[in-house]
Coordinates of C-alpha atoms in Angstrom, one line a residue:
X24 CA -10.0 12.6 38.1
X25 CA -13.4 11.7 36.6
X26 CA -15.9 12.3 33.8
X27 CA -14.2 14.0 31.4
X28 CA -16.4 13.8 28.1
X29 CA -16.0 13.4 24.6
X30 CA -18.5 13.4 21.8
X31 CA -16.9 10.1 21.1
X32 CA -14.7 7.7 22.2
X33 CA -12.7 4.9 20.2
X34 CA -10.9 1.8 21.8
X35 CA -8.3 0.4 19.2
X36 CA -6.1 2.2 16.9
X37 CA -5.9 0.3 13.9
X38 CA -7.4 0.5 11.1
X39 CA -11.2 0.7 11.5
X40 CA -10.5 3.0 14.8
X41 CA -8.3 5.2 12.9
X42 CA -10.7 5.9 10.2
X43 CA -13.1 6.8 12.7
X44 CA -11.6 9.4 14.5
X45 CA -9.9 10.9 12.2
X46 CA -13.5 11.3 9.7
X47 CA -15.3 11.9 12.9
X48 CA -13.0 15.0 14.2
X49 CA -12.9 16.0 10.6
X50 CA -17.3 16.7 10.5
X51 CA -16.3 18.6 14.2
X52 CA -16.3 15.6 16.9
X53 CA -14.3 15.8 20.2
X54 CA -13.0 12.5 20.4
X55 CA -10.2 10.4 22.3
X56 CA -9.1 7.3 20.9
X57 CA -7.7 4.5 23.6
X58 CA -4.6 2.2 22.4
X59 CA -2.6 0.3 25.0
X60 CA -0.2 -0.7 22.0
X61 CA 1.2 0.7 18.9
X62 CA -0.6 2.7 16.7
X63 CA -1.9 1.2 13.0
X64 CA -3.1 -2.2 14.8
X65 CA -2.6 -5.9 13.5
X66 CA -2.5 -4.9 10.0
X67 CA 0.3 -2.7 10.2
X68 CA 2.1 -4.0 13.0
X69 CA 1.4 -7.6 12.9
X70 CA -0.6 -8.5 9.4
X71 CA -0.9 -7.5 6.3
X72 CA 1.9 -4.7 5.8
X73 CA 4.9 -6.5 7.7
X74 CA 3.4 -10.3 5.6
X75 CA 3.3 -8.2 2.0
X76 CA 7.0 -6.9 2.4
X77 CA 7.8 -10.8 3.0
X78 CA 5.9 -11.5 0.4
X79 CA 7.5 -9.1 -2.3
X80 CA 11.0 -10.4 -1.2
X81 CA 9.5 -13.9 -1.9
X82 CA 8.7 -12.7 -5.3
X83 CA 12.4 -11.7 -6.1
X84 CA 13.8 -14.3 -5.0
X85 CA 11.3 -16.9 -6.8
X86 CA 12.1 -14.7 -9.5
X87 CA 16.0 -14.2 -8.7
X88 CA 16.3 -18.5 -9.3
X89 CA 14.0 -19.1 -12.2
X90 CA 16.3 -16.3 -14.2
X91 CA 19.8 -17.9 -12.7
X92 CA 18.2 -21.6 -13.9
X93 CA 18.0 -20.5 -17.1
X94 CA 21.5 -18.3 -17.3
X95 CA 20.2 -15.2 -17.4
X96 CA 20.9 -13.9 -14.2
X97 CA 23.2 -15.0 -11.6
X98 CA 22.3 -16.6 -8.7
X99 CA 21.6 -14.1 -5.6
X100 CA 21.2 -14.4 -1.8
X101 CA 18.6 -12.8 0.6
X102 CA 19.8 -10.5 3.1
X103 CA 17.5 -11.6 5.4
X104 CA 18.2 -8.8 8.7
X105 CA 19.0 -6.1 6.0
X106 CA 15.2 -6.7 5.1
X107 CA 13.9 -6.8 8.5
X108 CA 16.0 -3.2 8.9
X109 CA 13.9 -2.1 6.6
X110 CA 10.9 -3.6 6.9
X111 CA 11.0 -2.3 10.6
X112 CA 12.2 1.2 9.9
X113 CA 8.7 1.5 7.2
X114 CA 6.4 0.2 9.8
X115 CA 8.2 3.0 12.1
X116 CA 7.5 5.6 10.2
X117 CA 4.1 4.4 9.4
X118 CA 3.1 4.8 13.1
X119 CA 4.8 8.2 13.6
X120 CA 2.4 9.3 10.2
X121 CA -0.6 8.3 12.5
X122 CA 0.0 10.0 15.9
X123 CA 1.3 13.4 13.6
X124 CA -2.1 13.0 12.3
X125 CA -4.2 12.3 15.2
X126 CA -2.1 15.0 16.8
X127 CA -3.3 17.9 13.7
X128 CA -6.7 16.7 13.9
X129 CA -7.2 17.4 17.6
X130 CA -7.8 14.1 18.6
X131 CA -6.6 13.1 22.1
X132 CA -5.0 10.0 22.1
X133 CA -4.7 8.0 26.0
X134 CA -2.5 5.0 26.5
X135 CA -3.3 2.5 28.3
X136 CA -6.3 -0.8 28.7
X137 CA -9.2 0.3 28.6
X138 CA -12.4 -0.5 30.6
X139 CA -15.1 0.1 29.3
X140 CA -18.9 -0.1 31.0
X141 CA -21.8 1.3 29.1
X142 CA -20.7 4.4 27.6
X143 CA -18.0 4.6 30.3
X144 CA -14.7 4.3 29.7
X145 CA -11.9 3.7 32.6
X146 CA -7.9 3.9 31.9
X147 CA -5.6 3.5 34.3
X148 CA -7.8 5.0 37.0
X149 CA -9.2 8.3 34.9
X150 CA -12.9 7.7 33.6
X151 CA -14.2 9.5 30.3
X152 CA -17.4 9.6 29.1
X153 CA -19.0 9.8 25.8
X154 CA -22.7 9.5 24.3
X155 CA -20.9 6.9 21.4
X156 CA -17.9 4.4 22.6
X157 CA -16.5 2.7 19.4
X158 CA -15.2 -0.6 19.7
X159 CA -12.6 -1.4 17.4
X160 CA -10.7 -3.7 18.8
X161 CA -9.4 -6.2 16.7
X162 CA -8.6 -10.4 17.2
X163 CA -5.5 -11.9 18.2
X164 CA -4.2 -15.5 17.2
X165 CA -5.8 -18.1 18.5
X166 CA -4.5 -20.7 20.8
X167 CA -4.4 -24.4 20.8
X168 CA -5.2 -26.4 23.7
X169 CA -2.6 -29.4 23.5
X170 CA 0.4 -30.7 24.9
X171 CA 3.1 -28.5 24.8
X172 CA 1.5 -25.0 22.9
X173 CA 3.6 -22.4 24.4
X174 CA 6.5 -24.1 22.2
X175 CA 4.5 -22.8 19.3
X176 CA 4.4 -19.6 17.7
X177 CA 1.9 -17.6 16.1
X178 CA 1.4 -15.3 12.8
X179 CA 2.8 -12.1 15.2
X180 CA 6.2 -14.4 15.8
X181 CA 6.9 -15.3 12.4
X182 CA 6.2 -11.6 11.2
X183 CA 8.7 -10.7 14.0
X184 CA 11.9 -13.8 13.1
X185 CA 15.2 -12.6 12.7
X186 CA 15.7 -15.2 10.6
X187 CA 14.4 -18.0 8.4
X188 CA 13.9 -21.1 9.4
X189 CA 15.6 -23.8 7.8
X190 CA 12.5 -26.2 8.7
X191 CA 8.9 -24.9 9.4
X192 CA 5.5 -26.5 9.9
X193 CA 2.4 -24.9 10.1
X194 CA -0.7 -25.3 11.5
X195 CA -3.8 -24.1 9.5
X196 CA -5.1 -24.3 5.9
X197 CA -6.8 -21.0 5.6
X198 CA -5.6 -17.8 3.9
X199 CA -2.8 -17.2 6.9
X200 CA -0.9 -20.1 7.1
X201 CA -0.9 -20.7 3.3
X202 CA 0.1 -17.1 2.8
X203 CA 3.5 -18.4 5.4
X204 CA 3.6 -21.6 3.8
X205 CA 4.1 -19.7 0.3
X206 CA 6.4 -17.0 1.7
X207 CA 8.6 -19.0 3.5
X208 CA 9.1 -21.5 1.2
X209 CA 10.0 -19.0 -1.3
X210 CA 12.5 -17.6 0.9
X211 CA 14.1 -20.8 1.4
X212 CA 12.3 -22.4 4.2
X213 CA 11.3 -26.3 4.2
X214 CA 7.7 -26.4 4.6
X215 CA 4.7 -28.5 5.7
X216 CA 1.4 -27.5 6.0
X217 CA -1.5 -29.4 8.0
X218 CA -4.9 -28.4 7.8
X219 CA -7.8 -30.1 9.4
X220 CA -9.6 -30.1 6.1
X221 CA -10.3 -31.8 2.8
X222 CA -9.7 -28.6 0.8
X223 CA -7.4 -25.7 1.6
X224 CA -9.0 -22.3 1.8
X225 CA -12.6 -22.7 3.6
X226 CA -14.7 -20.2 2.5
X227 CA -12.6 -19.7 -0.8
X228 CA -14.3 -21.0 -4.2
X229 CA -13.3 -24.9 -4.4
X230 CA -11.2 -24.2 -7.7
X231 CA -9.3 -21.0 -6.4
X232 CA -8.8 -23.7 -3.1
X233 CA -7.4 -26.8 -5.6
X234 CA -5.1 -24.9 -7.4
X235 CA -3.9 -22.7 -5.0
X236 CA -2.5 -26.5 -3.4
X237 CA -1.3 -27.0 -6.5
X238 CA 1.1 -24.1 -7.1
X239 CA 2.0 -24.7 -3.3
X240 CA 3.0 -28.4 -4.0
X241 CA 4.6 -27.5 -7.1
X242 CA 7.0 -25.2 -5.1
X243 CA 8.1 -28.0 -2.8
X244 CA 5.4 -27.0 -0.2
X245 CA 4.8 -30.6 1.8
X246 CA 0.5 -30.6 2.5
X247 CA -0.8 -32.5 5.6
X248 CA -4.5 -33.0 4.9
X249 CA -7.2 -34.0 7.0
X250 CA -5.4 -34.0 10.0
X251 CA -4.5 -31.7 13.0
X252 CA -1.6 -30.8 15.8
X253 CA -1.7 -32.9 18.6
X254 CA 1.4 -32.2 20.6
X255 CA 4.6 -30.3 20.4
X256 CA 7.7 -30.5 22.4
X257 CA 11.2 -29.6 22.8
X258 CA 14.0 -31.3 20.9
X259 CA 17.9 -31.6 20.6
X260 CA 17.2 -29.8 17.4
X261 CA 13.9 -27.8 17.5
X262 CA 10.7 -29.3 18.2
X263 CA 8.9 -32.7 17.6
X264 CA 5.0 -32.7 16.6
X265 CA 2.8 -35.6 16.5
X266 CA -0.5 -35.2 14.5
X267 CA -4.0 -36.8 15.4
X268 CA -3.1 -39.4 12.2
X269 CA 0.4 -40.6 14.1
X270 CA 2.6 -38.8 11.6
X271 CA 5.9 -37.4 13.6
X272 CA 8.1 -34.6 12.5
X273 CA 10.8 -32.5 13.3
X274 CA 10.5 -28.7 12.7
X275 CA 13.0 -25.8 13.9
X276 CA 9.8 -23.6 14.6
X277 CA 6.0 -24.6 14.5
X278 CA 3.4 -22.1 13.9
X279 CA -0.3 -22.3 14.9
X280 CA -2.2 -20.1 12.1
X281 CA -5.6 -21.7 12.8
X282 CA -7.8 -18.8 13.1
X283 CA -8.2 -15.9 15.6
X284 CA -9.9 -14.8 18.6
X285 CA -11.7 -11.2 19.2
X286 CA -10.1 -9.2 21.9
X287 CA -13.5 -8.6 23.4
X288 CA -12.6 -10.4 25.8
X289 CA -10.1 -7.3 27.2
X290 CA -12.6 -4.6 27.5
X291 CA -13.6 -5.5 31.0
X292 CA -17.5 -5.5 32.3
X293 CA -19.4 -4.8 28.8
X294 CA -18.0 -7.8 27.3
X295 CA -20.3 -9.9 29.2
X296 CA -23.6 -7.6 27.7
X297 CA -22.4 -7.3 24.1
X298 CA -24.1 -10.0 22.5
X299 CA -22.1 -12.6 20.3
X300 CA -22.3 -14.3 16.9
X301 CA -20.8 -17.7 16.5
X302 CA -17.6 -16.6 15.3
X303 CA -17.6 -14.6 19.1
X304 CA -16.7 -11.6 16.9
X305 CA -19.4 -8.6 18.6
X306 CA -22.9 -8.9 16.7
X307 CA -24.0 -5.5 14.9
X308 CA -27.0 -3.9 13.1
X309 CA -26.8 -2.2 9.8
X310 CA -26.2 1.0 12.1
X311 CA -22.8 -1.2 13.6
X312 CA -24.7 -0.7 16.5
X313 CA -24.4 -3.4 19.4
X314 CA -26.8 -4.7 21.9
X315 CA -25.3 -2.2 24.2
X316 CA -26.9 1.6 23.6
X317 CA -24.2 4.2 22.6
X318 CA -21.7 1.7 22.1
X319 CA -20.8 0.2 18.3
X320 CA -18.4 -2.2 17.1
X321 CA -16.1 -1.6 13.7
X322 CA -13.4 -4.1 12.3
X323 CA -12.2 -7.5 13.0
X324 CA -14.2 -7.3 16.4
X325 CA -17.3 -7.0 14.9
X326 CA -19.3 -9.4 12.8
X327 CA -18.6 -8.1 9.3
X328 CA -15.9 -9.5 7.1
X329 CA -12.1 -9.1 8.6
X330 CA -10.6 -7.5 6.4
X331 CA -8.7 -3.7 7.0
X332 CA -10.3 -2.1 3.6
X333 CA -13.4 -3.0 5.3
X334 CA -13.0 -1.7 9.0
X335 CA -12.0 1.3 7.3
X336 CA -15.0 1.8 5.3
X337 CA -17.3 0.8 8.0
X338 CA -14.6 3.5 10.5
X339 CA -15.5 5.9 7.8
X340 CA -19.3 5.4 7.4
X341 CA -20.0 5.0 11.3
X342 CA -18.4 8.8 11.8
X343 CA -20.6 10.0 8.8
X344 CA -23.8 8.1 10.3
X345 CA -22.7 10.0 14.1
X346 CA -21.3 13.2 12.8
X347 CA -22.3 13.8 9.3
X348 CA -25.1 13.5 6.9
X349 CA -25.5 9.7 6.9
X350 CA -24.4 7.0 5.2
X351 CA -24.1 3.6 3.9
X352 CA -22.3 0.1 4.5
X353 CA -20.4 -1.1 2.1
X354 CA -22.2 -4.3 0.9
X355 CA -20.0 -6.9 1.6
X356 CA -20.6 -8.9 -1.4
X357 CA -18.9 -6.9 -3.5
X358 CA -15.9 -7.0 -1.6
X359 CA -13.2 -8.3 -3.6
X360 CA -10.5 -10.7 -1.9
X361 CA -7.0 -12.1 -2.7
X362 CA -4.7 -14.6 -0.5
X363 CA -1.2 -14.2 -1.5
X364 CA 0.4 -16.9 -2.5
X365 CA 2.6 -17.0 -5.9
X366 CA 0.9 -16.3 -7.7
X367 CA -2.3 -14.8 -5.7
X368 CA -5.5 -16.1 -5.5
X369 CA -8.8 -13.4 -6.0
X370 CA -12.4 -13.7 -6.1
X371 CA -15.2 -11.3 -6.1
X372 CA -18.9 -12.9 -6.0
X373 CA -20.1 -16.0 -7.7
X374 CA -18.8 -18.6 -10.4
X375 CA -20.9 -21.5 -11.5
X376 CA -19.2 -25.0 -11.6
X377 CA -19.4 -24.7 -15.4
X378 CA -18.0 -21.2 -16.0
X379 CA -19.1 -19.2 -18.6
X380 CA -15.1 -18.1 -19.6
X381 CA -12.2 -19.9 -17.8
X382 CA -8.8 -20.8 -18.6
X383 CA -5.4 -22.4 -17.3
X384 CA -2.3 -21.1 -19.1
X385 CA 1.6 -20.2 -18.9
X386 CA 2.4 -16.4 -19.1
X387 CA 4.9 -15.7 -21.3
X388 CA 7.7 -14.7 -18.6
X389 CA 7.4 -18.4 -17.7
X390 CA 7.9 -19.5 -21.7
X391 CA 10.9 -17.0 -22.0
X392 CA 12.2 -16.5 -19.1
X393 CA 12.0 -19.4 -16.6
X394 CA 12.6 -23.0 -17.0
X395 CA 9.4 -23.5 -16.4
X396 CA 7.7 -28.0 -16.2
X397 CA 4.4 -29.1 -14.2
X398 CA 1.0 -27.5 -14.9
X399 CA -0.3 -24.4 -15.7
X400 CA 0.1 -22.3 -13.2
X401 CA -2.8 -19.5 -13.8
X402 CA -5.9 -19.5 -14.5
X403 CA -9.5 -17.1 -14.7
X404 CA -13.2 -18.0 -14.3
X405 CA -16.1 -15.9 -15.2
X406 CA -19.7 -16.0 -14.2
X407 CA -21.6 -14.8 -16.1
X408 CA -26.1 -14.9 -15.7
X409 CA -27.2 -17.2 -18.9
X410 CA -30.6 -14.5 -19.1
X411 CA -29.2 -11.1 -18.8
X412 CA -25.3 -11.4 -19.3
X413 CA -24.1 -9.5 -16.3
X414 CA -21.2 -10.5 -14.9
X415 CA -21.6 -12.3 -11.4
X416 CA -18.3 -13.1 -10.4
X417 CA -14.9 -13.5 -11.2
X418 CA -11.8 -15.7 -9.9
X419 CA -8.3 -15.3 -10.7
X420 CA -4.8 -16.6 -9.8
X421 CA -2.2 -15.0 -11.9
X422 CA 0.4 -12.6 -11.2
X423 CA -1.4 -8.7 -10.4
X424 CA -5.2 -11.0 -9.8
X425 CA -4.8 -8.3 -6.4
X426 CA -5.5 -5.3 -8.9
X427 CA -7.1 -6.9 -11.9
X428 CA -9.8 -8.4 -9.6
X429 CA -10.7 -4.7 -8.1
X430 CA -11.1 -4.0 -12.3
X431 CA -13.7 -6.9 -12.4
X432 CA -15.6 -5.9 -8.8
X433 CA -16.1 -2.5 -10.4
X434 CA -17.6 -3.8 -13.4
X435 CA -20.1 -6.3 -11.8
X436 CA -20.7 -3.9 -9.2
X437 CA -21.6 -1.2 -12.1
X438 CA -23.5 -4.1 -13.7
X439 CA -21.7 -4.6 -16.8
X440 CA -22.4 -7.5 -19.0
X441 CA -20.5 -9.4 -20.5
X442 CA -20.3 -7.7 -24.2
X443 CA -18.6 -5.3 -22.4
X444 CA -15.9 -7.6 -22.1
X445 CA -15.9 -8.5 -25.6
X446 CA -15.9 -5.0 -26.5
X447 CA -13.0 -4.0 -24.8
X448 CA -9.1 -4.5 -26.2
X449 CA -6.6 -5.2 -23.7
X450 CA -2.8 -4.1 -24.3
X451 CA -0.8 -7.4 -26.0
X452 CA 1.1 -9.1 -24.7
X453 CA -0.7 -9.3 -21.3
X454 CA -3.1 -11.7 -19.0
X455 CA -5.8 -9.1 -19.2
X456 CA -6.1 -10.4 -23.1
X457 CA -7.0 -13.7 -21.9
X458 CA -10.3 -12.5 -21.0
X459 CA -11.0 -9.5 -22.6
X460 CA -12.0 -9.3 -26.3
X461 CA -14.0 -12.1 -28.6

C-alpha cells in the first residue's frame, strides 16, 4: 500500500511532536504521528519526569537525616524498588493519557522507524504523504570512543537501576551528570564526578557554576576537574577507570553523561539534505523551517534550546503557523532554566559581575531544624540596568529557585524595574523576603 496522505505528518512522540499534533488536529489537520517507541519521548520516559521523582526522594531523604541528626525525627530507610514501583506505574499511566488523547483527537498514530524522503514518509513498507513532515525527533546519549565503553552506562540506565549503587562515577560536568551526581549521593550513593572543564556547568553563569560545586562538595560529592575518561573495564568488583591525568578508581557502575547526539541520524535519506549547525542538531528559520521544503524540525532535534517547555511551545506555535492564524516563537532569552541539584540552581537572562542585589544566607529550616556547619548554602543575584532600572536577569539557588525564577522571568519579561521589587512585601518568614522589599 502507497500514498496515503495526511495534511501533516509528525516523526517523534514526545514532547514537541505531541504538542503538535494534538494543536494541529485541534485547528482541523489530518495528521499521523510516527513513534517506533513509547509515547511521551525522553522526557517522560528517559529524562526529566523519571530524574525529578529521584530527585524528590533525594529531597526526603536529605531531609529525613538532617531531622534524625538533630533528634527530631528518627532515622528512616529508602525503599528503593517500592519507589521504582511507583515511579514506573506514573510513567505508565502517563503514556496511556497520551495515546487516549491522540486517539479522541483523531490522530492516527503508526508504529514503527520511519523513513522519511522529502515530504515522504516510509514505515515498515507503507508510504504516506504529506505537504508538512515535522521532525521531532529528539537526541540520545552520546557515546565515548575509548577502551572499554560498552561497560558504561548512560543517563537512560541509571533512570532505569533497580538499585543504588553503593559506588558511582560519572562522566560529565554539565546539568545531567551533576543533576546524578546530586541525586545519587543523596540517596546514599558514593560519588565522583569528572568533567573535562575548569568550571562545572558550561553555559551556566560562572557563580550559579561555583556554588553549585560547592553544595556538591559539601554533600560528600568527590569533583574530578580538568580531566576526562580514558578507559573502563571489568573488575572482580565492578569496574576500573583510568582518567587522561593517571588517576585510577574503582566504581560499581560508571556513567557517561557527556552530552547528547540528535537522532537525525535515523530518519534515513533526508538526513544527508537537512543542513546542520555545529551542535549537529537540524538548522531552522524563524518559521522552524529546514533546508528541506515541507519539512520542519521542533525539539531537541532542532537548533533551539533543548529543553521540553520549549519543543512544546515551538510544537504548539508550528501547528498555529500551518493550521491556524499565525504565530510567534517564544524568544528564547527569556527562557528561564534550573539544574536540580539540592538545592536548585536557576537563571533567567543576564547578571553583571558586580550585581546590583545578591546574597548568601542559611534559611531558617537549616538554623532550626538541621545541624547545619560549612557555608551558606543559597544565594540570589539581581541585574539590574544602572540607566533605566529594569530588571535584566536574575540567578537563584535556594530551595523552590524552579518556581520563584518563572516569578522573576515574568517580571523582566513584563519589564518591571526594580522599584517594583522594593514595592512589593513578601510573606515573613520566607526567601522571597530576601529580595523583595527596601
Amino acid at each position: 500500500m502507497t500514498d496515503i496522505t495526511f495534511d501533516a505528518i509528525v516523526i517523534g512522540g514526545g514532547s514537541g511532536g505531541l504538542a503538535f499534533a494534538q494543536k494541529a488536529a485541534d485547528l482541523g489537520a489530518r495528521v499521523a504521528l510516527v513513534e517506533e517507541d513509547r509515547l511521551g519521548g525522553t522526557c517522560v520516559n528517559r529524562g526529566c519526569v523519571p530524574k525529578k521523582i529521584l530527585w524528590s526522594a533525594g529531597q526526603h531523604m536529605r531531609a529525613a537525616r538532617a531531622a534524625a541528626a538533630v533528634a527530631v525525627a528518627a532515622p528512616s530507610a529508602l525503599d528503593f524498588p517500592a519507589l521504582v514501583a511507583r515511579r514506573d506505574a506514573h510513567i505508565q499511566g502517563l503514556r496511556d493519557n497520551f495515546e487516549d488523547s491522540l486517539d479522541t483527537a483523531g490522530i492516527r498514530l503508526i508504529r514503527g522507524t520511519a523513513e522519511v524522503d522529502g515530504t515522504a514518509v516510509t514505515v515498515a513498507g507503507t508510504t504516506y504523504k504529506a505537504p508538512h513532515v515535522v521532525l521531532a525527533v529528539g537526541t540520545r546519549p552520546a557515546e565515548m570512543d575509548i577502551p572499554g565503553a560498552e561497560a558504561l552506562s548512560d543517563s537512560q540506565d541509571a533512570l532505569a537501576w533497580s538499585h543504588v549503587p553503593a559506588c558511582l562515577t560519572i562522566v560529565g560536568g554539565g546539568y545531567i551528570g551533576c543533576e546524578f551526581a546530586a541525586i545519587f549521593r543523596a540517596l546514599g550513593a558514593e560519588v565522583t564526578l569528572v568533567h573535562d572543564g575548569a568550571r562545572l556547568l558550561d553555559g551556566f553563569p560562572d557563580a550559579l557554576a561555583d556554588h553549585v560545586a560547592m553544595t556538591l562538595r559539601e554533600a560528600g560529592v568527590t569533583l574530578q576537574l580538568e580531566d576526562t575518561l580514558a578507559a573502563v573495564e571489568q573488575a572482580e568488583t565492578g569496574l576500573r577507570y583510568m582518567l587522561d591525568s593517571g588517576t585510577a578508581g574503582l566504581a560499581e557502575k560508571v556513567v557517561a553523561a557527556a552530552g547528547r547526539t540528535p537522532n537525525v541520524d535515523r530518519l534515513g535519506p533526508i538526513a544527508e539534505h537537512l543542513a546542520r549547525a555545529d551542535s549537529g542538531a537540524i538548522e531552522v528559520d524563524a518559521r522552524l523551517a529546514t533546508s528541506v521544503e515541507g519539512v520542519y524540525a521542533i525539539g531537541d532535534a532542532a537548533d533551539r534550546l533543548p529543553l521540553t517547555p520549549v519543543a512544546t511551545a515551538d510544537g504548539t506555535t508550528l501547528a498555529e503557523m500551518l493550521f491556524g492564524e499565525g504565530g510567534t516563537l517564544i524568544d528564547l532569552d527569556s527562557v528561564a532554566t534550573t539544574t536540580f541539584v539540592y538545592p536548585p540552581a536557576s537563571y533567567i537572562g543576564t547578571v553583571p559581575e558586580d550585581a546590583s542585589r545578591a546574597a548568601q544566607f542559611r534559611p531558617l529550616s537549616d538554623h532550626i531544624l538541621t545541624d547545619a556547619q560549612g557555608p551558606e548554602p543559597e544565594l540570589y543575584r539581581i541585574g539590574i540596568d544602572p540607566e533605566t532600572q529594569a530588571i535584566t536577569g536574575a540567578q537563584i539557588v535556594a530551595e523552590k529557585s524552579e518556581d520563584m525564577i518563572a516569578l522573576l522571568a515574568a517580571l523582566r519579561t513584563a519589564g518591571a524595574a526594580a522599584p517594583s521589587l522594593d514595592r512589593t512585601v513578601a510573606v515573613h518568614p520566607s526567601f522571597a523576603e530576601e529580595f523583595f522589599g527596601s
